JSON list of C-alpha atoms in Angstrom, two decimals:
[
{"chain": "A", "resi": 142, "resn": "MET", "atom": "CA", "xyz": [-27.95, 2.07, 5.33]},
{"chain": "A", "resi": 143, "resn": "SER", "atom": "CA", "xyz": [-24.51, 0.52, 5.33]},
{"chain": "A", "resi": 144, "resn": "ASN", "atom": "CA", "xyz": [-23.88, -3.05, 6.44]},
{"chain": "A", "resi": 145, "resn": "PRO", "atom": "CA", "xyz": [-20.76, -3.25, 8.69]},
{"chain": "A", "resi": 146, "resn": "VAL", "atom": "CA", "xyz": [-19.87, -6.75, 7.51]},
{"chain": "A", "resi": 147, "resn": "VAL", "atom": "CA", "xyz": [-20.08, -5.75, 3.86]},
{"chain": "A", "resi": 148, "resn": "ASP", "atom": "CA", "xyz": [-17.98, -2.67, 4.61]},
{"chain": "A", "resi": 149, "resn": "LEU", "atom": "CA", "xyz": [-15.31, -4.83, 6.28]},
{"chain": "A", "resi": 150, "resn": "ILE", "atom": "CA", "xyz": [-15.23, -7.23, 3.35]},
{"chain": "A", "resi": 151, "resn": "ASP", "atom": "CA", "xyz": [-14.96, -4.34, 0.87]},
{"chain": "A", "resi": 152, "resn": "GLU", "atom": "CA", "xyz": [-12.11, -2.83, 2.89]},
{"chain": "A", "resi": 153, "resn": "TRP", "atom": "CA", "xyz": [-10.32, -6.20, 3.09]},
{"chain": "A", "resi": 154, "resn": "GLN", "atom": "CA", "xyz": [-10.63, -6.67, -0.69]},
{"chain": "A", "resi": 155, "resn": "ARG", "atom": "CA", "xyz": [-9.33, -3.16, -1.35]},
{"chain": "A", "resi": 156, "resn": "LEU", "atom": "CA", "xyz": [-6.33, -3.67, 0.95]},
{"chain": "A", "resi": 157, "resn": "ARG", "atom": "CA", "xyz": [-5.58, -7.13, -0.50]},
{"chain": "A", "resi": 158, "resn": "HIS", "atom": "CA", "xyz": [-5.61, -5.60, -3.99]},
{"chain": "A", "resi": 159, "resn": "GLU", "atom": "CA", "xyz": [-3.15, -2.91, -2.88]},
{"chain": "A", "resi": 160, "resn": "ILE", "atom": "CA", "xyz": [-0.85, -5.53, -1.34]},
{"chain": "A", "resi": 161, "resn": "ALA", "atom": "CA", "xyz": [-1.01, -7.63, -4.53]},
{"chain": "A", "resi": 162, "resn": "GLU", "atom": "CA", "xyz": [-0.03, -4.58, -6.60]},
{"chain": "A", "resi": 163, "resn": "MET", "atom": "CA", "xyz": [2.95, -3.91, -4.31]},
{"chain": "A", "resi": 164, "resn": "GLU", "atom": "CA", "xyz": [4.05, -7.55, -4.57]},
{"chain": "A", "resi": 165, "resn": "ARG", "atom": "CA", "xyz": [3.80, -7.46, -8.37]},
{"chain": "A", "resi": 166, "resn": "ALA", "atom": "CA", "xyz": [5.86, -4.25, -8.45]},
{"chain": "A", "resi": 167, "resn": "GLU", "atom": "CA", "xyz": [8.61, -6.05, -6.51]},
{"chain": "A", "resi": 168, "resn": "HIS", "atom": "CA", "xyz": [8.62, -8.95, -9.00]},
{"chain": "A", "resi": 169, "resn": "PRO", "atom": "CA", "xyz": [8.78, -7.65, -12.59]},
{"chain": "A", "resi": 170, "resn": "ASP", "atom": "CA", "xyz": [7.82, -9.90, -15.49]},
{"chain": "A", "resi": 171, "resn": "ILE", "atom": "CA", "xyz": [10.61, -11.93, -17.10]},
{"chain": "A", "resi": 172, "resn": "THR", "atom": "CA", "xyz": [10.90, -12.56, -20.83]},
{"chain": "A", "resi": 173, "resn": "ASP", "atom": "CA", "xyz": [12.84, -15.70, -21.69]},
{"chain": "A", "resi": 174, "resn": "ARG", "atom": "CA", "xyz": [14.93, -16.42, -24.80]},
{"chain": "A", "resi": 175, "resn": "HIS", "atom": "CA", "xyz": [11.86, -17.83, -26.57]},
{"chain": "A", "resi": 176, "resn": "GLY", "atom": "CA", "xyz": [9.91, -14.59, -26.10]},
{"chain": "A", "resi": 177, "resn": "ARG", "atom": "CA", "xyz": [7.58, -15.99, -23.44]},
{"chain": "A", "resi": 178, "resn": "VAL", "atom": "CA", "xyz": [6.58, -13.52, -20.74]},
{"chain": "A", "resi": 179, "resn": "TRP", "atom": "CA", "xyz": [6.61, -15.05, -17.27]},
{"chain": "A", "resi": 180, "resn": "THR", "atom": "CA", "xyz": [4.62, -13.29, -14.54]},
{"chain": "A", "resi": 181, "resn": "TRP", "atom": "CA", "xyz": [5.29, -13.58, -10.84]},
{"chain": "A", "resi": 182, "resn": "TRP", "atom": "CA", "xyz": [2.95, -15.93, -9.00]},
{"chain": "A", "resi": 183, "resn": "LYS", "atom": "CA", "xyz": [4.18, -16.40, -5.43]},
{"chain": "A", "resi": 184, "resn": "GLY", "atom": "CA", "xyz": [7.46, -16.85, -3.60]},
{"chain": "A", "resi": 185, "resn": "THR", "atom": "CA", "xyz": [10.08, -17.43, -6.29]},
{"chain": "A", "resi": 186, "resn": "LEU", "atom": "CA", "xyz": [7.62, -18.93, -8.79]},
{"chain": "A", "resi": 187, "resn": "TYR", "atom": "CA", "xyz": [6.79, -17.41, -12.15]},
{"chain": "A", "resi": 188, "resn": "ARG", "atom": "CA", "xyz": [3.98, -18.58, -14.45]},
{"chain": "A", "resi": 189, "resn": "HIS", "atom": "CA", "xyz": [3.51, -18.78, -18.19]},
{"chain": "A", "resi": 190, "resn": "CYS", "atom": "CA", "xyz": [0.63, -20.62, -19.83]},
{"chain": "A", "resi": 191, "resn": "SER", "atom": "CA", "xyz": [-0.07, -23.52, -17.47]},
{"chain": "A", "resi": 192, "resn": "LEU", "atom": "CA", "xyz": [3.54, -23.82, -16.31]},
{"chain": "A", "resi": 193, "resn": "ALA", "atom": "CA", "xyz": [5.25, -22.54, -13.16]},
{"chain": "A", "resi": 194, "resn": "PHE", "atom": "CA", "xyz": [8.97, -22.51, -12.47]},
{"chain": "A", "resi": 195, "resn": "PRO", "atom": "CA", "xyz": [11.31, -20.80, -9.99]},
{"chain": "A", "resi": 196, "resn": "GLN", "atom": "CA", "xyz": [12.84, -17.56, -11.21]},
{"chain": "A", "resi": 197, "resn": "SER", "atom": "CA", "xyz": [16.26, -19.22, -11.53]},
{"chain": "A", "resi": 198, "resn": "PHE", "atom": "CA", "xyz": [14.83, -21.78, -13.99]},
{"chain": "A", "resi": 199, "resn": "VAL", "atom": "CA", "xyz": [13.12, -19.10, -16.08]},
{"chain": "A", "resi": 200, "resn": "GLU", "atom": "CA", "xyz": [16.31, -17.05, -16.31]},
{"chain": "A", "resi": 201, "resn": "ASP", "atom": "CA", "xyz": [18.38, -20.14, -17.21]},
{"chain": "A", "resi": 202, "resn": "GLU", "atom": "CA", "xyz": [19.13, -20.23, -20.93]},
{"chain": "A", "resi": 203, "resn": "ARG", "atom": "CA", "xyz": [18.65, -24.02, -20.93]},
{"chain": "A", "resi": 204, "resn": "LEU", "atom": "CA", "xyz": [14.90, -23.83, -20.23]},
{"chain": "A", "resi": 205, "resn": "GLY", "atom": "CA", "xyz": [13.27, -25.03, -23.42]},
{"chain": "A", "resi": 206, "resn": "LEU", "atom": "CA", "xyz": [9.79, -25.36, -24.82]},
{"chain": "A", "resi": 207, "resn": "PRO", "atom": "CA", "xyz": [7.34, -27.92, -23.37]},
{"chain": "A", "resi": 208, "resn": "ASN", "atom": "CA", "xyz": [7.89, -31.51, -24.45]},
{"chain": "A", "resi": 209, "resn": "PRO", "atom": "CA", "xyz": [5.39, -33.19, -26.83]},
{"chain": "A", "resi": 210, "resn": "LYS", "atom": "CA", "xyz": [3.65, -35.13, -24.06]},
{"chain": "A", "resi": 211, "resn": "LEU", "atom": "CA", "xyz": [2.83, -31.90, -22.26]},
{"chain": "A", "resi": 212, "resn": "ARG", "atom": "CA", "xyz": [1.78, -30.19, -25.51]},
{"chain": "A", "resi": 213, "resn": "ASP", "atom": "CA", "xyz": [-0.71, -33.00, -26.18]},
{"chain": "A", "resi": 214, "resn": "ASN", "atom": "CA", "xyz": [-2.15, -32.90, -22.65]},
{"chain": "A", "resi": 215, "resn": "PRO", "atom": "CA", "xyz": [-5.62, -31.24, -22.64]},
{"chain": "A", "resi": 216, "resn": "ASN", "atom": "CA", "xyz": [-5.09, -30.15, -19.01]},
{"chain": "A", "resi": 217, "resn": "TYR", "atom": "CA", "xyz": [-2.62, -27.49, -20.18]},
{"chain": "A", "resi": 218, "resn": "THR", "atom": "CA", "xyz": [-3.49, -24.33, -22.05]},
{"chain": "A", "resi": 219, "resn": "LEU", "atom": "CA", "xyz": [-0.45, -23.32, -24.06]},
{"chain": "A", "resi": 220, "resn": "CYS", "atom": "CA", "xyz": [0.23, -20.26, -26.22]},
{"chain": "A", "resi": 221, "resn": "GLN", "atom": "CA", "xyz": [1.50, -20.24, -29.82]},
{"chain": "A", "resi": 222, "resn": "ILE", "atom": "CA", "xyz": [5.10, -19.92, -28.63]},
{"chain": "A", "resi": 223, "resn": "CYS", "atom": "CA", "xyz": [4.76, -23.10, -26.55]},
{"chain": "A", "resi": 224, "resn": "LEU", "atom": "CA", "xyz": [2.98, -24.91, -29.39]},
{"chain": "A", "resi": 225, "resn": "PRO", "atom": "CA", "xyz": [5.45, -24.80, -32.27]},
{"chain": "A", "resi": 226, "resn": "ASP", "atom": "CA", "xyz": [4.16, -25.83, -35.68]}
]
């Protein structure tokens, strides 16, 4: 026997997933000059590793790699591109 509350929650999750897919389709990933792939998060923000910037910052050629203080911070998980040797 089906539980109406569980059915409503399942339907809500399914619809939210569909909406999220539509939003992602409207905001393609951006690859910056360093080869980092930035994925859309919300609004105009894109994320890479533990960083988030507006799309205009990501597309700006002046956006560089994280500074040493950020690279040494254990609260950030950075990829090999963001952690140069």
